[in-house]
């Protein structure tokens, strides 16, 4: 089974995807970490974020073992990731990696912004996870405070709104629900309730096939 999960920043899709992967025994790929890793490596090389040639070089030499680096989770890297994510050649190279992952024999759940629309349009189940900007900012703020970052709620709110706008308005692979995506609004749902609602969506969809 292949599950494609998309949604904006801090919508809860990361935790949801991890939990669904464990529940259904699927491999899990957080594609945001790929774009974040490209941004991190580009900044480490001292290159500007719109240097397409350098970005492609960095993408080609990306080390998948570094994708769980906690340094990728900072707001700065998130914003930088949204900039490199506009480069078509970077997306193409990362799409290849994602499609290879999607064809794993045991099945997979892949989360990002363009999985149901562009990367895996034939996924068995597509879920688009939403939540209000206020709720997403609260969640991300709490997460960052717990991780020791000193940042205000207002700053996070503004960053999330700006990243949404960049992701939704870009020309290539913009953030949007696939036409056949099942919508899940987690604004009023805790982790457990969101997980249960997602299982219900997946199981119902599988019964209809
Ligand atoms: O999901 P996460 O916040 O880690 O993603 C960081 C950035 O990477 C997003 O804001 C987006 O610009 C980009 N991204 C993307 N396509 C994906 C996943 C992430 O453009 N499939």
mmCIF file of N, CA and C in Angstrom, residues 85-204:
data_model
loop_
_atom_site.group_PDB
_atom_site.id
_atom_site.type_symbol
_atom_site.label_atom_id
_atom_site.label_comp_id
_atom_site.label_asym_id
_atom_site.label_seq_id
_atom_site.Cartn_x
_atom_site.Cartn_y
_atom_site.Cartn_z
ATOM 1 N N UNK A 85 13.254 24.873 -2.547
ATOM 2 C CA UNK A 85 12.160 24.057 -3.093
ATOM 3 C C UNK A 85 11.558 24.662 -4.358
ATOM 4 N N UNK A 86 11.934 25.920 -4.652
ATOM 5 C CA UNK A 86 11.417 26.554 -5.881
ATOM 6 C C UNK A 86 12.256 26.179 -7.095
ATOM 7 N N UNK A 87 13.422 25.573 -6.863
ATOM 8 C CA UNK A 87 14.333 25.268 -7.988
ATOM 9 C C UNK A 87 13.925 23.946 -8.652
ATOM 10 N N UNK A 88 13.504 24.035 -9.905
ATOM 11 C CA UNK A 88 12.982 22.869 -10.620
ATOM 12 C C UNK A 88 13.951 21.688 -10.646
ATOM 13 N N UNK A 89 15.232 21.951 -10.901
ATOM 14 C CA UNK A 89 16.200 20.852 -11.025
ATOM 15 C C UNK A 89 16.419 20.154 -9.676
ATOM 16 N N UNK A 90 16.294 20.906 -8.590
ATOM 17 C CA UNK A 90 16.417 20.295 -7.249
ATOM 18 C C UNK A 90 15.216 19.373 -7.035
ATOM 19 N N UNK A 91 14.016 19.884 -7.374
ATOM 20 C CA UNK A 91 12.808 19.082 -7.176
ATOM 21 C C UNK A 91 12.885 17.795 -7.995
ATOM 22 N N UNK A 92 13.328 17.921 -9.255
ATOM 23 C CA UNK A 92 13.406 16.729 -10.121
ATOM 24 C C UNK A 92 14.289 15.658 -9.503
ATOM 25 N N UNK A 93 15.467 16.085 -9.029
ATOM 26 C CA UNK A 93 16.405 15.117 -8.446
ATOM 27 C C UNK A 93 15.801 14.487 -7.187
ATOM 28 N N UNK A 94 15.131 15.300 -6.380
ATOM 29 C CA UNK A 94 14.544 14.761 -5.150
ATOM 30 C C UNK A 94 13.326 13.886 -5.452
ATOM 31 N N UNK A 95 12.608 14.219 -6.525
ATOM 32 C CA UNK A 95 11.452 13.393 -6.904
ATOM 33 C C UNK A 95 11.897 11.969 -7.239
ATOM 34 N N UNK A 96 13.050 11.856 -7.900
ATOM 35 C CA UNK A 96 13.564 10.516 -8.259
ATOM 36 C C UNK A 96 13.749 9.680 -6.999
ATOM 37 N N UNK A 97 14.404 10.287 -6.006
ATOM 38 C CA UNK A 97 14.650 9.606 -4.730
ATOM 39 C C UNK A 97 13.314 9.171 -4.108
ATOM 40 N N UNK A 98 12.329 10.089 -4.156
ATOM 41 C CA UNK A 98 11.030 9.820 -3.522
ATOM 42 C C UNK A 98 10.274 8.700 -4.244
ATOM 43 N N UNK A 99 10.378 8.678 -5.582
ATOM 44 C CA UNK A 99 9.638 7.636 -6.330
ATOM 45 C C UNK A 99 10.276 6.269 -6.113
ATOM 46 N N UNK A 100 11.607 6.241 -5.967
ATOM 47 C CA UNK A 100 12.283 4.972 -5.670
ATOM 48 C C UNK A 100 11.800 4.490 -4.302
ATOM 49 N N UNK A 101 11.717 5.410 -3.359
ATOM 50 C CA UNK A 101 11.245 5.060 -2.018
ATOM 51 C C UNK A 101 9.806 4.527 -2.094
ATOM 52 N N UNK A 102 8.975 5.180 -2.914
ATOM 53 C CA UNK A 102 7.560 4.810 -3.027
ATOM 54 C C UNK A 102 7.380 3.392 -3.557
ATOM 55 N N UNK A 103 8.386 2.907 -4.306
ATOM 56 C CA UNK A 103 8.202 1.580 -4.900
ATOM 57 C C UNK A 103 8.734 0.476 -3.992
ATOM 58 N N UNK A 104 9.021 0.783 -2.739
ATOM 59 C CA UNK A 104 9.479 -0.258 -1.807
ATOM 60 C C UNK A 104 8.442 -1.374 -1.766
ATOM 61 N N UNK A 105 8.892 -2.631 -1.834
ATOM 62 C CA UNK A 105 7.939 -3.738 -1.906
ATOM 63 C C UNK A 105 6.972 -3.802 -0.713
ATOM 64 N N UNK A 106 7.409 -3.415 0.466
ATOM 65 C CA UNK A 106 6.533 -3.517 1.645
ATOM 66 C C UNK A 106 5.530 -2.381 1.761
ATOM 67 N N UNK A 107 5.566 -1.419 0.828
ATOM 68 C CA UNK A 107 4.652 -0.279 0.909
ATOM 69 C C UNK A 107 5.277 0.884 1.651
ATOM 70 N N UNK A 108 4.683 2.051 1.499
ATOM 71 C CA UNK A 108 5.281 3.245 2.091
ATOM 72 C C UNK A 108 4.235 4.311 2.354
ATOM 73 N N UNK A 109 4.578 5.199 3.265
ATOM 74 C CA UNK A 109 3.811 6.430 3.445
ATOM 75 C C UNK A 109 4.800 7.576 3.252
ATOM 76 N N UNK A 110 4.445 8.466 2.342
ATOM 77 C CA UNK A 110 5.343 9.565 2.008
ATOM 78 C C UNK A 110 4.602 10.866 2.280
ATOM 79 N N UNK A 111 5.240 11.772 3.017
ATOM 80 C CA UNK A 111 4.556 13.039 3.359
ATOM 81 C C UNK A 111 5.326 14.228 2.823
ATOM 82 N N UNK A 112 4.559 15.260 2.434
ATOM 83 C CA UNK A 112 5.203 16.461 1.914
ATOM 84 C C UNK A 112 4.193 17.501 1.484
ATOM 85 N N UNK A 113 4.433 18.083 0.310
ATOM 86 C CA UNK A 113 3.544 19.129 -0.204
ATOM 87 C C UNK A 113 2.919 18.721 -1.540
ATOM 88 N N UNK A 114 3.652 17.887 -2.311
ATOM 89 C CA UNK A 114 3.243 17.571 -3.684
ATOM 90 C C UNK A 114 3.228 16.069 -3.923
ATOM 91 N N UNK A 115 3.026 15.290 -2.876
ATOM 92 C CA UNK A 115 3.128 13.831 -3.040
ATOM 93 C C UNK A 115 1.909 13.293 -3.809
ATOM 94 N N UNK A 116 0.706 13.697 -3.378
ATOM 95 C CA UNK A 116 -0.496 13.210 -4.064
ATOM 96 C C UNK A 116 -0.701 13.838 -5.431
ATOM 97 N N UNK A 117 -0.177 15.041 -5.630
ATOM 98 C CA UNK A 117 -0.402 15.743 -6.900
ATOM 99 C C UNK A 117 0.651 15.415 -7.953
ATOM 100 N N UNK A 118 1.926 15.302 -7.546
ATOM 101 C CA UNK A 118 3.009 15.189 -8.538
ATOM 102 C C UNK A 118 3.876 13.939 -8.363
ATOM 103 N N UNK A 119 4.300 13.672 -7.137
ATOM 104 C CA UNK A 119 5.277 12.582 -6.936
ATOM 105 C C UNK A 119 4.613 11.212 -7.103
ATOM 106 N N UNK A 120 3.483 11.007 -6.454
ATOM 107 C CA UNK A 120 2.817 9.700 -6.500
ATOM 108 C C UNK A 120 1.332 9.876 -6.819
ATOM 109 N N UNK A 121 1.005 10.313 -8.044
ATOM 110 C CA UNK A 121 -0.415 10.555 -8.348
ATOM 111 C C UNK A 121 -1.255 9.284 -8.327
ATOM 112 N N UNK A 122 -0.593 8.109 -8.355
ATOM 113 C CA UNK A 122 -1.357 6.857 -8.328
ATOM 114 C C UNK A 122 -1.381 6.204 -6.951
ATOM 115 N N UNK A 123 -1.072 6.963 -5.914
ATOM 116 C CA UNK A 123 -1.066 6.390 -4.555
ATOM 117 C C UNK A 123 -2.423 5.770 -4.235
ATOM 118 N N UNK A 124 -2.416 4.724 -3.413
ATOM 119 C CA UNK A 124 -3.668 4.041 -3.066
ATOM 120 C C UNK A 124 -4.575 4.944 -2.240
ATOM 121 N N UNK A 125 -3.968 5.709 -1.338
ATOM 122 C CA UNK A 125 -4.732 6.616 -0.487
ATOM 123 C C UNK A 125 -3.998 7.950 -0.434
ATOM 124 N N UNK A 126 -4.747 9.044 -0.591
ATOM 125 C CA UNK A 126 -4.145 10.371 -0.475
ATOM 126 C C UNK A 126 -4.862 11.114 0.647
ATOM 127 N N UNK A 127 -4.093 11.648 1.551
ATOM 128 C CA UNK A 127 -4.696 12.408 2.656
ATOM 129 C C UNK A 127 -4.086 13.803 2.658
ATOM 130 N N UNK A 128 -4.947 14.815 2.738
ATOM 131 C CA UNK A 128 -4.480 16.201 2.841
ATOM 132 C C UNK A 128 -4.808 16.684 4.248
ATOM 133 N N UNK A 129 -3.766 16.956 5.023
ATOM 134 C CA UNK A 129 -3.940 17.340 6.427
ATOM 135 C C UNK A 129 -3.908 18.857 6.553
ATOM 136 N N UNK A 130 -4.930 19.403 7.155
ATOM 137 C CA UNK A 130 -5.041 20.856 7.350
ATOM 138 C C UNK A 130 -5.167 21.173 8.832
ATOM 139 N N UNK A 131 -4.949 22.417 9.199
ATOM 140 C CA UNK A 131 -5.272 22.947 10.534
ATOM 141 C C UNK A 131 -5.176 24.455 10.397
ATOM 142 N N UNK A 132 -5.885 25.187 11.251
ATOM 143 C CA UNK A 132 -5.866 26.647 11.130
ATOM 144 C C UNK A 132 -4.447 27.164 11.396
ATOM 145 N N UNK A 133 -4.144 28.348 10.870
ATOM 146 C CA UNK A 133 -2.795 28.907 11.057
ATOM 147 C C UNK A 133 -2.512 29.120 12.544
ATOM 148 N N UNK A 134 -3.517 29.573 13.309
ATOM 149 C CA UNK A 134 -3.305 29.809 14.747
ATOM 150 C C UNK A 134 -2.907 28.513 15.460
ATOM 151 N N UNK A 135 -3.642 27.453 15.166
ATOM 152 C CA UNK A 135 -3.359 26.172 15.830
ATOM 153 C C UNK A 135 -1.972 25.661 15.423
ATOM 154 N N UNK A 136 -1.650 25.797 14.158
ATOM 155 C CA UNK A 136 -0.340 25.308 13.704
ATOM 156 C C UNK A 136 0.790 26.113 14.343
ATOM 157 N N UNK A 137 0.581 27.428 14.462
ATOM 158 C CA UNK A 137 1.617 28.261 15.081
ATOM 159 C C UNK A 137 1.788 27.886 16.554
ATOM 160 N N UNK A 138 0.671 27.620 17.235
ATOM 161 C CA UNK A 138 0.756 27.221 18.655
ATOM 162 C C UNK A 138 1.550 25.930 18.802
ATOM 163 N N UNK A 139 1.222 24.947 17.950
ATOM 164 C CA UNK A 139 1.911 23.655 18.030
ATOM 165 C C UNK A 139 3.404 23.808 17.779
ATOM 166 N N UNK A 140 3.743 24.532 16.720
ATOM 167 C CA UNK A 140 5.154 24.679 16.359
ATOM 168 C C UNK A 140 5.910 25.469 17.429
ATOM 169 N N UNK A 141 5.222 26.482 18.005
ATOM 170 C CA UNK A 141 5.851 27.294 19.043
ATOM 171 C C UNK A 141 6.191 26.415 20.248
ATOM 172 N N UNK A 142 5.237 25.605 20.662
ATOM 173 C CA UNK A 142 5.437 24.713 21.820
ATOM 174 C C UNK A 142 6.619 23.765 21.543
ATOM 175 N N UNK A 143 6.604 23.188 20.345
ATOM 176 C CA UNK A 143 7.661 22.233 19.941
ATOM 177 C C UNK A 143 9.045 22.901 20.028
ATOM 178 N N UNK A 144 9.124 24.130 19.517
ATOM 179 C CA UNK A 144 10.417 24.827 19.475
ATOM 180 C C UNK A 144 10.871 25.228 20.875
ATOM 181 N N UNK A 145 9.918 25.673 21.714
ATOM 182 C CA UNK A 145 10.290 26.023 23.094
ATOM 183 C C UNK A 145 10.834 24.787 23.801
ATOM 184 N N UNK A 146 10.145 23.665 23.598
ATOM 185 C CA UNK A 146 10.585 22.416 24.238
ATOM 186 C C UNK A 146 11.969 22.002 23.764
ATOM 187 N N UNK A 147 12.283 22.336 22.513
ATOM 188 C CA UNK A 147 13.602 21.978 21.968
ATOM 189 C C UNK A 147 14.655 23.030 22.329
ATOM 190 N N UNK A 148 14.256 24.030 23.138
ATOM 191 C CA UNK A 148 15.229 25.004 23.633
ATOM 192 C C UNK A 148 15.420 26.234 22.753
ATOM 193 N N UNK A 149 14.527 26.433 21.741
ATOM 194 C CA UNK A 149 14.662 27.627 20.891
ATOM 195 C C UNK A 149 13.942 28.801 21.546
ATOM 196 N N UNK A 150 14.535 29.993 21.441
ATOM 197 C CA UNK A 150 13.943 31.173 22.057
ATOM 198 C C UNK A 150 13.279 31.988 20.945
ATOM 199 N N UNK A 151 11.972 31.798 20.772
ATOM 200 C CA UNK A 151 11.278 32.471 19.673
ATOM 201 C C UNK A 151 9.840 32.738 20.097
ATOM 202 N N UNK A 152 9.280 33.883 19.678
ATOM 203 C CA UNK A 152 7.929 34.232 20.135
ATOM 204 C C UNK A 152 6.861 33.572 19.257
ATOM 205 N N UNK A 153 5.659 33.476 19.823
ATOM 206 C CA UNK A 153 4.516 32.926 19.085
ATOM 207 C C UNK A 153 4.263 33.754 17.821
ATOM 208 N N UNK A 154 4.315 35.089 17.968
ATOM 209 C CA UNK A 154 4.012 35.963 16.826
ATOM 210 C C UNK A 154 4.997 35.749 15.673
ATOM 211 N N UNK A 155 6.264 35.555 16.062
ATOM 212 C CA UNK A 155 7.278 35.331 15.031
ATOM 213 C C UNK A 155 7.004 34.035 14.267
ATOM 214 N N UNK A 156 6.671 32.996 15.037
ATOM 215 C CA UNK A 156 6.374 31.690 14.424
ATOM 216 C C UNK A 156 5.145 31.801 13.526
ATOM 217 N N UNK A 157 4.126 32.517 14.024
ATOM 218 C CA UNK A 157 2.888 32.675 13.264
ATOM 219 C C UNK A 157 3.209 33.325 11.913
ATOM 220 N N UNK A 158 4.004 34.396 11.957
ATOM 221 C CA UNK A 158 4.350 35.118 10.717
ATOM 222 C C UNK A 158 5.161 34.219 9.779
ATOM 223 N N UNK A 159 6.090 33.448 10.355
ATOM 224 C CA UNK A 159 6.926 32.572 9.514
ATOM 225 C C UNK A 159 6.091 31.490 8.832
ATOM 226 N N UNK A 160 5.156 30.919 9.589
ATOM 227 C CA UNK A 160 4.318 29.856 9.023
ATOM 228 C C UNK A 160 3.450 30.421 7.904
ATOM 229 N N UNK A 161 2.855 31.597 8.159
ATOM 230 C CA UNK A 161 1.989 32.210 7.139
ATOM 231 C C UNK A 161 2.801 32.520 5.879
ATOM 232 N N UNK A 162 4.040 32.993 6.057
ATOM 233 C CA UNK A 162 4.869 33.329 4.899
ATOM 234 C C UNK A 162 5.270 32.064 4.133
ATOM 235 N N UNK A 163 5.577 30.997 4.875
ATOM 236 C CA UNK A 163 5.986 29.742 4.220
ATOM 237 C C UNK A 163 4.801 29.118 3.472
ATOM 238 N N UNK A 164 3.602 29.187 4.074
ATOM 239 C CA UNK A 164 2.390 28.700 3.392
ATOM 240 C C UNK A 164 2.220 29.416 2.062
ATOM 241 N N UNK A 165 2.349 30.741 2.132
ATOM 242 C CA UNK A 165 2.134 31.560 0.944
ATOM 243 C C UNK A 165 3.163 31.173 -0.135
ATOM 244 N N UNK A 166 4.433 31.025 0.269
ATOM 245 C CA UNK A 166 5.481 30.649 -0.694
ATOM 246 C C UNK A 166 5.180 29.272 -1.280
ATOM 247 N N UNK A 167 4.770 28.322 -0.430
ATOM 248 C CA UNK A 167 4.528 26.952 -0.909
ATOM 249 C C UNK A 167 3.292 26.872 -1.808
ATOM 250 N N UNK A 168 2.267 27.694 -1.473
ATOM 251 C CA UNK A 168 1.019 27.624 -2.260
ATOM 252 C C UNK A 168 1.133 28.369 -3.585
ATOM 253 N N UNK A 169 1.980 29.385 -3.629
ATOM 254 C CA UNK A 169 1.985 30.232 -4.827
ATOM 255 C C UNK A 169 3.117 29.910 -5.801
ATOM 256 N N UNK A 170 3.998 28.965 -5.448
ATOM 257 C CA UNK A 170 5.116 28.729 -6.370
ATOM 258 C C UNK A 170 4.603 28.045 -7.646
ATOM 259 N N UNK A 171 5.382 28.238 -8.730
ATOM 260 C CA UNK A 171 4.921 27.744 -10.036
ATOM 261 C C UNK A 171 5.008 26.226 -10.128
ATOM 262 N N UNK A 172 6.122 25.656 -9.631
ATOM 263 C CA UNK A 172 6.291 24.202 -9.755
ATOM 264 C C UNK A 172 5.812 23.521 -8.482
ATOM 265 N N UNK A 173 5.016 22.470 -8.657
ATOM 266 C CA UNK A 173 4.575 21.656 -7.518
ATOM 267 C C UNK A 173 4.043 22.474 -6.339
ATOM 268 N N UNK A 174 3.094 23.395 -6.569
ATOM 269 C CA UNK A 174 2.587 24.162 -5.417
ATOM 270 C C UNK A 174 1.832 23.260 -4.432
ATOM 271 N N UNK A 175 1.772 23.722 -3.189
ATOM 272 C CA UNK A 175 1.007 22.997 -2.178
ATOM 273 C C UNK A 175 -0.476 23.119 -2.475
ATOM 274 N N UNK A 176 -1.126 21.983 -2.684
ATOM 275 C CA UNK A 176 -2.592 21.968 -2.853
ATOM 276 C C UNK A 176 -3.067 20.517 -2.724
ATOM 277 N N UNK A 177 -4.327 20.339 -2.335
ATOM 278 C CA UNK A 177 -4.810 18.962 -2.232
ATOM 279 C C UNK A 177 -4.996 18.356 -3.618
ATOM 280 N N UNK A 178 -4.667 17.073 -3.769
ATOM 281 C CA UNK A 178 -4.980 16.385 -5.024
ATOM 282 C C UNK A 178 -6.499 16.319 -5.127
ATOM 283 N N UNK A 179 -7.002 16.227 -6.364
ATOM 284 C CA UNK A 179 -8.467 16.216 -6.538
ATOM 285 C C UNK A 179 -9.127 15.067 -5.782
ATOM 286 N N UNK A 180 -8.415 13.942 -5.697
ATOM 287 C CA UNK A 180 -8.987 12.769 -5.023
ATOM 288 C C UNK A 180 -8.444 12.586 -3.607
ATOM 289 N N UNK A 181 -7.930 13.671 -3.016
ATOM 290 C CA UNK A 181 -7.401 13.549 -1.642
ATOM 291 C C UNK A 181 -8.538 13.577 -0.630
ATOM 292 N N UNK A 182 -8.353 12.844 0.468
ATOM 293 C CA UNK A 182 -9.306 12.874 1.579
ATOM 294 C C UNK A 182 -8.824 13.958 2.529
ATOM 295 N N UNK A 183 -9.713 14.848 2.925
ATOM 296 C CA UNK A 183 -9.294 15.977 3.755
ATOM 297 C C UNK A 183 -9.412 15.645 5.236
ATOM 298 N N UNK A 184 -8.399 16.006 5.989
ATOM 299 C CA UNK A 184 -8.426 15.783 7.436
ATOM 300 C C UNK A 184 -8.009 17.076 8.130
ATOM 301 N N UNK A 185 -8.968 17.717 8.807
ATOM 302 C CA UNK A 185 -8.673 18.954 9.525
ATOM 303 C C UNK A 185 -8.374 18.602 10.982
ATOM 304 N N UNK A 186 -7.138 18.859 11.407
ATOM 305 C CA UNK A 186 -6.738 18.457 12.766
ATOM 306 C C UNK A 186 -6.806 19.628 13.753
ATOM 307 N N UNK A 187 -7.437 20.764 13.344
ATOM 308 C CA UNK A 187 -7.468 21.943 14.226
ATOM 309 C C UNK A 187 -7.979 21.602 15.627
ATOM 310 N N UNK A 188 -9.036 20.775 15.686
ATOM 311 C CA UNK A 188 -9.634 20.465 16.989
ATOM 312 C C UNK A 188 -9.311 19.055 17.453
ATOM 313 N N UNK A 189 -8.306 18.450 16.844
ATOM 314 C CA UNK A 189 -8.003 17.058 17.208
ATOM 315 C C UNK A 189 -6.631 16.955 17.874
ATOM 316 N N UNK A 190 -6.561 16.181 18.951
ATOM 317 C CA UNK A 190 -5.269 15.868 19.560
ATOM 318 C C UNK A 190 -4.599 14.780 18.720
ATOM 319 N N UNK A 191 -3.384 14.372 19.128
ATOM 320 C CA UNK A 191 -2.615 13.397 18.338
ATOM 321 C C UNK A 191 -3.379 12.079 18.174
ATOM 322 N N UNK A 192 -3.946 11.599 19.292
ATOM 323 C CA UNK A 192 -4.629 10.306 19.265
ATOM 324 C C UNK A 192 -5.887 10.373 18.389
ATOM 325 N N UNK A 193 -6.679 11.450 18.564
ATOM 326 C CA UNK A 193 -7.930 11.585 17.802
ATOM 327 C C UNK A 193 -7.625 11.738 16.307
ATOM 328 N N UNK A 194 -6.552 12.462 15.976
ATOM 329 C CA UNK A 194 -6.179 12.632 14.568
ATOM 330 C C UNK A 194 -5.753 11.287 13.978
ATOM 331 N N UNK A 195 -5.038 10.524 14.769
ATOM 332 C CA UNK A 195 -4.580 9.190 14.340
ATOM 333 C C UNK A 195 -5.782 8.288 14.055
ATOM 334 N N UNK A 196 -6.737 8.282 14.979
ATOM 335 C CA UNK A 196 -7.929 7.450 14.785
ATOM 336 C C UNK A 196 -8.719 7.877 13.547
ATOM 337 N N UNK A 197 -8.837 9.206 13.359
ATOM 338 C CA UNK A 197 -9.574 9.706 12.188
ATOM 339 C C UNK A 197 -8.853 9.300 10.902
ATOM 340 N N UNK A 198 -7.529 9.325 10.912
ATOM 341 C CA UNK A 198 -6.762 8.969 9.711
ATOM 342 C C UNK A 198 -6.903 7.482 9.402
ATOM 343 N N UNK A 199 -6.887 6.647 10.441
ATOM 344 C CA UNK A 199 -7.038 5.194 10.223
ATOM 345 C C UNK A 199 -8.409 4.915 9.589
ATOM 346 N N UNK A 200 -9.407 5.633 10.076
ATOM 347 C CA UNK A 200 -10.756 5.450 9.551
ATOM 348 C C UNK A 200 -10.781 5.803 8.048
ATOM 349 N N UNK A 201 -10.130 6.921 7.702
ATOM 350 C CA UNK A 201 -10.090 7.339 6.287
ATOM 351 C C UNK A 201 -9.405 6.280 5.433
ATOM 352 N N UNK A 202 -8.257 5.787 5.909
ATOM 353 C CA UNK A 202 -7.488 4.807 5.125
ATOM 354 C C UNK A 202 -8.289 3.513 4.990
ATOM 355 N N UNK A 203 -8.824 3.008 6.103
ATOM 356 C CA UNK A 203 -9.536 1.722 6.056
ATOM 357 C C UNK A 203 -10.775 1.812 5.175
ATOM 358 N N UNK A 204 -11.486 2.932 5.243
ATOM 359 C CA UNK A 204 -12.682 3.095 4.412
ATOM 360 C C UNK A 204 -12.291 3.118 2.941
#
